[in-house]
PDB file of C-alpha atoms in Angstrom:
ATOM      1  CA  UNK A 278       9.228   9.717  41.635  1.00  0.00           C
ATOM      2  CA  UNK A 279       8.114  13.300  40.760  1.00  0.00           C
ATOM      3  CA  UNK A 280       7.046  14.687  44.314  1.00  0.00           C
ATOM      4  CA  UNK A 281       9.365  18.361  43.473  1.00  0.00           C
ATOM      5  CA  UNK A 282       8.430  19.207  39.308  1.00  0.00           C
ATOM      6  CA  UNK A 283      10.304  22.154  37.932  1.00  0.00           C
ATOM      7  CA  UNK A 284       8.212  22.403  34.289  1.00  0.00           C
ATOM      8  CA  UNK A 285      10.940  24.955  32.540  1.00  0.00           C
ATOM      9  CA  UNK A 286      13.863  22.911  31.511  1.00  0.00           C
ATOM     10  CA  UNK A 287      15.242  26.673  30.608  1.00  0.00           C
ATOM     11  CA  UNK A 288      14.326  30.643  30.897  1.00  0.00           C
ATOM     12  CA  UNK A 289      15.860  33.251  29.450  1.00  0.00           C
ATOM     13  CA  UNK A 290      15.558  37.112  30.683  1.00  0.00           C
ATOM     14  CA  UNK A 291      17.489  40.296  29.833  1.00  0.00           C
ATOM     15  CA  UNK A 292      19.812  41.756  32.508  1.00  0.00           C
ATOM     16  CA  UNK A 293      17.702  43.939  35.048  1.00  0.00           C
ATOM     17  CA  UNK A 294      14.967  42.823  34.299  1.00  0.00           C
ATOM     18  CA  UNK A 295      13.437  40.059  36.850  1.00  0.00           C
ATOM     19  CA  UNK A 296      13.570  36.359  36.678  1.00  0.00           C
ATOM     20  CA  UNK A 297      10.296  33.721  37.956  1.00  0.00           C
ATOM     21  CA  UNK A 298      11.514  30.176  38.722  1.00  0.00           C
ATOM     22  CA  UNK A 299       8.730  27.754  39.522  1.00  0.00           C
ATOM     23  CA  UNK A 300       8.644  24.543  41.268  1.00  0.00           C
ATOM     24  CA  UNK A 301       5.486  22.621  42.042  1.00  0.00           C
ATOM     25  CA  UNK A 302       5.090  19.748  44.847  1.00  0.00           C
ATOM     26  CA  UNK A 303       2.755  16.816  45.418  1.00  0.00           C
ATOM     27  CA  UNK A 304       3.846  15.611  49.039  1.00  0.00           C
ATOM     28  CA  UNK A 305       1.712  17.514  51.031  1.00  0.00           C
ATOM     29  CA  UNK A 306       4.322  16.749  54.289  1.00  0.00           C
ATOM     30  CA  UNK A 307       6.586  18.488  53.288  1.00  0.00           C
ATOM     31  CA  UNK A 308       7.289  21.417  55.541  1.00  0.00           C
ATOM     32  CA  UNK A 309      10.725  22.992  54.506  1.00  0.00           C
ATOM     33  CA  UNK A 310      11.609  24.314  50.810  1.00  0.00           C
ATOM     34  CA  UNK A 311      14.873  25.547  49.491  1.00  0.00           C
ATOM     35  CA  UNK A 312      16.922  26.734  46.236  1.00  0.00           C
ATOM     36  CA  UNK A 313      20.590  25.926  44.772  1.00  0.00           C
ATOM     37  CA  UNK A 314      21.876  27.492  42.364  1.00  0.00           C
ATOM     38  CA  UNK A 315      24.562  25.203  40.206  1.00  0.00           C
ATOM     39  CA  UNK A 316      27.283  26.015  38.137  1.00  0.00           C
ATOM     40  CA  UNK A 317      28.491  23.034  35.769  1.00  0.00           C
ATOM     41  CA  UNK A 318      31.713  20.861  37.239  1.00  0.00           C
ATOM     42  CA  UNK A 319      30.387  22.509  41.112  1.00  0.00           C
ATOM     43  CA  UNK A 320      27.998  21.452  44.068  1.00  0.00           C
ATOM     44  CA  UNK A 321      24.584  22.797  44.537  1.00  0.00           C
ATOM     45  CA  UNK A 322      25.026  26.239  46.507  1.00  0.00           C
ATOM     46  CA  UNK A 323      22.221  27.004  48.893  1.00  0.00           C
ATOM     47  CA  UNK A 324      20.466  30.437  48.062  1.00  0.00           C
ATOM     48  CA  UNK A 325      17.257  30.910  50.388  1.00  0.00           C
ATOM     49  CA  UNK A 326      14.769  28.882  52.026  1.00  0.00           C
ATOM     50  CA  UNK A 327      11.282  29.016  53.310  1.00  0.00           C
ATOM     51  CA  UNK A 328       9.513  26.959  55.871  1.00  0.00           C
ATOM     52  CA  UNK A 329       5.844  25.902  55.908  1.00  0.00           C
ATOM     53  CA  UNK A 330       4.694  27.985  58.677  1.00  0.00           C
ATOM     54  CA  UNK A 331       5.342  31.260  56.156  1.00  0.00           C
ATOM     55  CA  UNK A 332       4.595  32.220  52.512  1.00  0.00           C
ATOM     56  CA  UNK A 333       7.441  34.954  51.715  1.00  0.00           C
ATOM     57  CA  UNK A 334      11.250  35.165  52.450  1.00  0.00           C
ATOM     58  CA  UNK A 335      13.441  37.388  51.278  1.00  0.00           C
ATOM     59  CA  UNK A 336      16.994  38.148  50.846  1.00  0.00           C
ATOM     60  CA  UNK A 337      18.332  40.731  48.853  1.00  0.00           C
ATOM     61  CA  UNK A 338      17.924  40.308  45.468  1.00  0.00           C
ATOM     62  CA  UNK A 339      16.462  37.447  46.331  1.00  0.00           C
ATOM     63  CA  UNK A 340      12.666  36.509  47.166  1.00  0.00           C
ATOM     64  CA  UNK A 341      10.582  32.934  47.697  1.00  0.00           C
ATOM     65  CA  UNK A 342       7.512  32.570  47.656  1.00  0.00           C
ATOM     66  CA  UNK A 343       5.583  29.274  48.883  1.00  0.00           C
ATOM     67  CA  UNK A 344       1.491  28.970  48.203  1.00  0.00           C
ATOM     68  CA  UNK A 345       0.688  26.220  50.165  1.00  0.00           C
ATOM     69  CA  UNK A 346      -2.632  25.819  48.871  1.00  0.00           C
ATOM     70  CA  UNK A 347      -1.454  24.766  45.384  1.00  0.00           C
ATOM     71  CA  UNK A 348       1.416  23.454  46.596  1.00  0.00           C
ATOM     72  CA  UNK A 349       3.744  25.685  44.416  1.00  0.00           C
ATOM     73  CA  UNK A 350       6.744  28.181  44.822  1.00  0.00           C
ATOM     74  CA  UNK A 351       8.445  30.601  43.510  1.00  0.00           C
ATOM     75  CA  UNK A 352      11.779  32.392  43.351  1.00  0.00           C
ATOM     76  CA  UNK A 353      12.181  35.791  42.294  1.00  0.00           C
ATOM     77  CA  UNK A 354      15.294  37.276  41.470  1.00  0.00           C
ATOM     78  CA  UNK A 355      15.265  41.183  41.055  1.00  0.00           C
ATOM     79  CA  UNK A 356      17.300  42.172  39.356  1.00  0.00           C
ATOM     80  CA  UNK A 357      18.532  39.796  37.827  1.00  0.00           C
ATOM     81  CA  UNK A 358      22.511  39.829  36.484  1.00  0.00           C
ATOM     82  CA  UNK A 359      24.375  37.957  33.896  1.00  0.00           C
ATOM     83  CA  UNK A 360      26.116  36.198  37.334  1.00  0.00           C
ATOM     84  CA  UNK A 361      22.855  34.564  37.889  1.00  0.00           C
ATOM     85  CA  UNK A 362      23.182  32.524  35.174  1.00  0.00           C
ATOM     86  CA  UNK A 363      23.717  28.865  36.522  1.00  0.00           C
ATOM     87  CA  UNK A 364      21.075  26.089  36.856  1.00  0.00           C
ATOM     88  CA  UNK A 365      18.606  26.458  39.755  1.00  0.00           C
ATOM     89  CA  UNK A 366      17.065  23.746  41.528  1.00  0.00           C
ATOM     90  CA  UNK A 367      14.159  23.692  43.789  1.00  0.00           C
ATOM     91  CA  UNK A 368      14.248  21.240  46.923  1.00  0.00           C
ATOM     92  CA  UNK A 369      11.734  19.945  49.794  1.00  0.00           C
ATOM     93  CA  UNK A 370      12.043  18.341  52.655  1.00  0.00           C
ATOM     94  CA  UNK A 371       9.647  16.867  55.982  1.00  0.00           C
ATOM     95  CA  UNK A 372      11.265  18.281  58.821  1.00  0.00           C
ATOM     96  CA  UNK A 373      12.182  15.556  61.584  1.00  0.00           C
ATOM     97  CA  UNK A 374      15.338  13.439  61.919  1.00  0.00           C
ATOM     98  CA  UNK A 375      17.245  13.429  58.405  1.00  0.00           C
ATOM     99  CA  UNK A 376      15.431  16.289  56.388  1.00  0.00           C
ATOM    100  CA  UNK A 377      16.798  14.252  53.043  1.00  0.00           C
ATOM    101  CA  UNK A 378      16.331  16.542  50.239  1.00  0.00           C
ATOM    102  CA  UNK A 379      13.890  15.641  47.531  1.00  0.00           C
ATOM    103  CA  UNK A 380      15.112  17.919  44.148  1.00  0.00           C
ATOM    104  CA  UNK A 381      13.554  18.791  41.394  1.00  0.00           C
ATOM    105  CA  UNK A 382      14.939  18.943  37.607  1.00  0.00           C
ATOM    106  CA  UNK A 383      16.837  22.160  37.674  1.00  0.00           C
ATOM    107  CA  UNK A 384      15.316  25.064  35.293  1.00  0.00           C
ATOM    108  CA  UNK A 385      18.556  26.644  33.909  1.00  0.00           C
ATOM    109  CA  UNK A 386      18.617  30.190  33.851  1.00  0.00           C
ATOM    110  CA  UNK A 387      20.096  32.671  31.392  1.00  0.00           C
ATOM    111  CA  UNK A 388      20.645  36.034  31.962  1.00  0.00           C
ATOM    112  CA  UNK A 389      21.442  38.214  28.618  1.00  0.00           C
ATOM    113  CA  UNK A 390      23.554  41.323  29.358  1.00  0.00           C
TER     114      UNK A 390
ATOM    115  CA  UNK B 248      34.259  30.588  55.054  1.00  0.00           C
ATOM    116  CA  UNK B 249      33.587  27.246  55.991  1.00  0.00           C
ATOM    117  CA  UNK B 250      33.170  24.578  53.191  1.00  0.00           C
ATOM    118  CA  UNK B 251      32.624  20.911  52.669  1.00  0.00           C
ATOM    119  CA  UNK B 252      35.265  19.503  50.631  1.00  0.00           C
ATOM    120  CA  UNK B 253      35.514  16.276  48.724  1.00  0.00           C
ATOM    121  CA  UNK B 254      38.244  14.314  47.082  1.00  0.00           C
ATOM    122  CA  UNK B 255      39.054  13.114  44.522  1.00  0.00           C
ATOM    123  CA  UNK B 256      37.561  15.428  41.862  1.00  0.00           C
ATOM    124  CA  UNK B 257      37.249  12.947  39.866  1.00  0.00           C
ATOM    125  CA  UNK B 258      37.886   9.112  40.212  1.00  0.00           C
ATOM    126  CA  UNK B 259      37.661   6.495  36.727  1.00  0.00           C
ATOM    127  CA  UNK B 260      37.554   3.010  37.753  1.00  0.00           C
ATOM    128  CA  UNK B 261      37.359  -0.458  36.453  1.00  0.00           C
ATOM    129  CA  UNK B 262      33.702  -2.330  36.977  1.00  0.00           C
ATOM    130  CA  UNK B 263      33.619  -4.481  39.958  1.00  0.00           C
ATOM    131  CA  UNK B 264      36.150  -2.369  41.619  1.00  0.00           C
ATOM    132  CA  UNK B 265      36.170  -0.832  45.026  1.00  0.00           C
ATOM    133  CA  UNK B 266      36.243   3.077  44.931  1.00  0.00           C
ATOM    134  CA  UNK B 267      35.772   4.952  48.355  1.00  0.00           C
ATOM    135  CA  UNK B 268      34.897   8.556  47.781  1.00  0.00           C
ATOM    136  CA  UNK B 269      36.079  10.908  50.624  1.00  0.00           C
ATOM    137  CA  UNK B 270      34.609  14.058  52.335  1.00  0.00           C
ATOM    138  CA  UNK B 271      35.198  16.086  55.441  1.00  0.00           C
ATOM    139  CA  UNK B 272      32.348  18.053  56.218  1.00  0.00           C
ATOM    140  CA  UNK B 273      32.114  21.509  58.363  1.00  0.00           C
ATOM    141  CA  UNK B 274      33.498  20.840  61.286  1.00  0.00           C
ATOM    142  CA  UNK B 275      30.384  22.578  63.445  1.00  0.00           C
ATOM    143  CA  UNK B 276      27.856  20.371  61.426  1.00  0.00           C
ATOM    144  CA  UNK B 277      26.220  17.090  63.174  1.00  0.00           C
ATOM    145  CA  UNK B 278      24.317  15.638  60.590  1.00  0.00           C
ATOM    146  CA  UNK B 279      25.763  14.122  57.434  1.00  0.00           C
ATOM    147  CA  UNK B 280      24.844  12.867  53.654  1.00  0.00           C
ATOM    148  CA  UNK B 281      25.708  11.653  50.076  1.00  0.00           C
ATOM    149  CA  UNK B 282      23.434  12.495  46.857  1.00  0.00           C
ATOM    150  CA  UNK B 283      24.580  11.434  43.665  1.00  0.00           C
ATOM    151  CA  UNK B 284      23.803  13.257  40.373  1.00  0.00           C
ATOM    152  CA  UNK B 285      23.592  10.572  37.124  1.00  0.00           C
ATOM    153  CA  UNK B 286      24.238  13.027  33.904  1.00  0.00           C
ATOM    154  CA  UNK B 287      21.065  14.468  32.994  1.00  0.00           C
ATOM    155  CA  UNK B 288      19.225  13.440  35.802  1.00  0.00           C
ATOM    156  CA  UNK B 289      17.839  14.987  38.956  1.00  0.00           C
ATOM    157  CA  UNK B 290      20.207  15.178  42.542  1.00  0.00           C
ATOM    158  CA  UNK B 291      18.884  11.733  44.316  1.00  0.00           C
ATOM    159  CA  UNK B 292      19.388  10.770  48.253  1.00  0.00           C
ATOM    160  CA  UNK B 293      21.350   8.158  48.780  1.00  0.00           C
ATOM    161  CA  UNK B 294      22.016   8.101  53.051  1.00  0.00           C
ATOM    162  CA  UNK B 295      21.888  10.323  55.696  1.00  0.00           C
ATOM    163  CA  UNK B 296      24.008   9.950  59.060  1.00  0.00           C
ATOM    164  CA  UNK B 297      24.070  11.119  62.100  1.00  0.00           C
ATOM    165  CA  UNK B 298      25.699   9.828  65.642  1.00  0.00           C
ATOM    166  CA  UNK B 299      27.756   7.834  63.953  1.00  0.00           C
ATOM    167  CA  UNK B 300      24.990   5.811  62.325  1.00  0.00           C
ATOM    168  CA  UNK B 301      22.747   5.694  59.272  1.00  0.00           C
ATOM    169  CA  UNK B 302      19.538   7.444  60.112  1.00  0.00           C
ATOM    170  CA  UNK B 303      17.602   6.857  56.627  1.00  0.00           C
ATOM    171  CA  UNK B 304      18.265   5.467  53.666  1.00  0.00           C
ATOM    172  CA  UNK B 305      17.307   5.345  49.843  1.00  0.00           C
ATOM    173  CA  UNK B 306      16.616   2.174  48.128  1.00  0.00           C
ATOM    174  CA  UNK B 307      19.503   2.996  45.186  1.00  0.00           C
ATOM    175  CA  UNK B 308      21.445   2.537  48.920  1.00  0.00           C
ATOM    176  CA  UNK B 309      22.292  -1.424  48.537  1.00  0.00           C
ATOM    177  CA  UNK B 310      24.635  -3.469  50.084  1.00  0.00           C
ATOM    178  CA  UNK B 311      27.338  -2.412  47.914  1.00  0.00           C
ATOM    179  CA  UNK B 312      27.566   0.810  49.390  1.00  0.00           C
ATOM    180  CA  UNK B 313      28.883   2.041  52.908  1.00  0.00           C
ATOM    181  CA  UNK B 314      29.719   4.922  54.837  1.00  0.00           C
ATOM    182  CA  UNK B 315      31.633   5.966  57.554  1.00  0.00           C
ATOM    183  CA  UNK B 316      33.060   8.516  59.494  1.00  0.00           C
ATOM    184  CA  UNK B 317      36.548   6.693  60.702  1.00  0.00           C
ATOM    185  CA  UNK B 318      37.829   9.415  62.297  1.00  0.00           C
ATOM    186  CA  UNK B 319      35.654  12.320  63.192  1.00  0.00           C
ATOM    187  CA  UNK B 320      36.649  14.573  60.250  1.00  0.00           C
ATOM    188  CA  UNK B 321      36.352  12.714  57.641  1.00  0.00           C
ATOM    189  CA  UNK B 322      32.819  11.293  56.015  1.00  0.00           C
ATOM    190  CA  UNK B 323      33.522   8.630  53.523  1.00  0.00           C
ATOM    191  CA  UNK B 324      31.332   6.533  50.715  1.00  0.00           C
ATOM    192  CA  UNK B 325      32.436   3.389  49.079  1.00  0.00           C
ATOM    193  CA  UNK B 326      31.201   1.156  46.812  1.00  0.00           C
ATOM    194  CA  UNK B 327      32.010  -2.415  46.656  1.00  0.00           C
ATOM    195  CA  UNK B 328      31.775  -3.770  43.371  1.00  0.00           C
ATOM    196  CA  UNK B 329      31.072  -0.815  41.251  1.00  0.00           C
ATOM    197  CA  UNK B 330      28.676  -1.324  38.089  1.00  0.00           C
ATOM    198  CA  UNK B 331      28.426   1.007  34.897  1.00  0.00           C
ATOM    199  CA  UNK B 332      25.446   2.433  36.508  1.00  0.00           C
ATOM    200  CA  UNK B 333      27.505   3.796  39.607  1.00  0.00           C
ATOM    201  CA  UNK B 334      28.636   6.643  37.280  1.00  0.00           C
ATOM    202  CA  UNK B 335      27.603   9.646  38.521  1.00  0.00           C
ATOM    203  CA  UNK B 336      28.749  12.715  40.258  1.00  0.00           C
ATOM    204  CA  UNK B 337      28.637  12.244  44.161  1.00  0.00           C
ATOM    205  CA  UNK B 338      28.303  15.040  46.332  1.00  0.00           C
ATOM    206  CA  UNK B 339      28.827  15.270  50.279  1.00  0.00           C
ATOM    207  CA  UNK B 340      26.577  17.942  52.280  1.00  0.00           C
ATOM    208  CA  UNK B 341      26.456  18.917  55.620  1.00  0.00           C
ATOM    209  CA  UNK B 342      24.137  20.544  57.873  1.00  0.00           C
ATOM    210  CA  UNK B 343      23.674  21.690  61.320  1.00  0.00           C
ATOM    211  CA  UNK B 344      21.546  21.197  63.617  1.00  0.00           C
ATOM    212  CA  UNK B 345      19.785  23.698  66.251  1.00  0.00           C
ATOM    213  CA  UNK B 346      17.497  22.517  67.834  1.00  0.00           C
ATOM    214  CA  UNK B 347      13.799  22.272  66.560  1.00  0.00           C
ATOM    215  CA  UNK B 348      14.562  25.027  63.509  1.00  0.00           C
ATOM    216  CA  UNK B 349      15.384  23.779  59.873  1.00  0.00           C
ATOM    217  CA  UNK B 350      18.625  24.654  58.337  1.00  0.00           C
ATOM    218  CA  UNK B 351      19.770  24.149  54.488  1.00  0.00           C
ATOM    219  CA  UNK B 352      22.404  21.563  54.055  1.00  0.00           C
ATOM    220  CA  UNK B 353      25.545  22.795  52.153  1.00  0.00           C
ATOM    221  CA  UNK B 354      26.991  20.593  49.532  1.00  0.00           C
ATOM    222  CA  UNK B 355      30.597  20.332  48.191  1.00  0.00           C
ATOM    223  CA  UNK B 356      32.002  20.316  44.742  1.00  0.00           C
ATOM    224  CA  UNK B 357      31.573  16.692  44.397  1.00  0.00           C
ATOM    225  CA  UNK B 358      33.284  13.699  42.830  1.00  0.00           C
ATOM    226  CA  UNK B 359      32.407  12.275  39.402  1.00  0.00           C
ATOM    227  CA  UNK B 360      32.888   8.279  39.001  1.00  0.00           C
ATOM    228  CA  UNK B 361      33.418   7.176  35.762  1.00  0.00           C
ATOM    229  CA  UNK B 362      33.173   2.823  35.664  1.00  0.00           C
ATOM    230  CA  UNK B 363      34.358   1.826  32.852  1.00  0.00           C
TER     231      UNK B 363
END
């Protein structure tokens, strides 16, 4: 089952500087798309999300970016800060009664001070 | 700030054991699930519930697992008869819901079974 694909398994990116997670879909129902951020021995902590209907959200230092088209999105962190290291995972879901989340592989991020 | 919570952190059992994995959720939140984590592998559904009864379902859901919320705090998993291939991390998430908009479901720290 690979309906949510993050390719990086890893990025790395000096501190300030800005940081491009990718995730890439297949399900064309799905309607709703979020990020986690993980820290080893933790749960998934929700970061922003982005529904169908738009193809930008931002928040803060924070900024998603869905192109529906080729079902892809982004996440943009600017700037980035050695606290941003953690594993990110991308997520989709069809809208309706459960919204069970569909995750992708996690692209873990590194942030060098 | 509200947070889901789960206990234990982490439980090690012996195979064909019953282990029952324990969550309370926000207390605002309606709608209810469990994902487990196996090491190296992606988060994967297991249930969702809501009213006080399954709404969907994954196939890795068998008969050997359950859920319930006994007491209107409290969300709970269990297993059966574990197997070796039960080990995982578990984690409980919550999420509200207002009507008609999506909302992200927040997770807690989770549990990690070990069968040995």
């Amino acid at each position: 089952d690979q309906q949510v694909k993050q390719n990086s398994p890893s990025l790395s990116v000096q501190e300030g500087r800005i940081s491009i997670l990718n995730c890439d879909y297949t399900n064309s129902m799905f309607d709703y798309f979020l990020w986690y951020k993980k820290y080893p021995a933790e749960g998934p902590t929700f970061l922003i999300s982005i529904s169908s209907i738009k193809d930008k959200n931002e928040d803060g230092r924070f900024t998603v970016f869905l192109n529906k088209s080729a079902k892809h999105l982004s996440l943009h962190i600017v700037p980035s800060q050695p606290g941003d290291s953690a594993v990110y995972f991308c997520a989709a879901s069809v809208g309706g009664a459960t919204n069970k989340l569909i995750f992708g592989t996690g692209t873990l991020l590194a942030v060098q001070p | 700030e509200p947070e889901v919570t789960q206990t234990p952190s982490h439980q090690v059992t012996q195979m064909g054991q019953e282990v029952i994995l324990r969550c309370v959720p926000i207390s605002n939140h309606l709608y209810f699930y469990w994902y487990r984590q196996i090491l190296g592998q992606k988060v994967e559904f297991l249930v969702s519930f809501y009213n006080n009864e399954i709404s969907e379902k994954s196939e890795i859901f068998d008969d050997q697992f359950s859920v319930e919320r006994p007491d209107g705090s409290n969300f709970t998993l269990k297993i059966r008869s574990t197997k070796l291939e039960d080990s995982a991390m578990y984690f409980c998430a919550s999420r509200k819901m207002t009507g008609g908009f999506y909302n992200e479901q927040f997770f807690g720290p989770g549990t990690r079974l070990t069968v040995l």
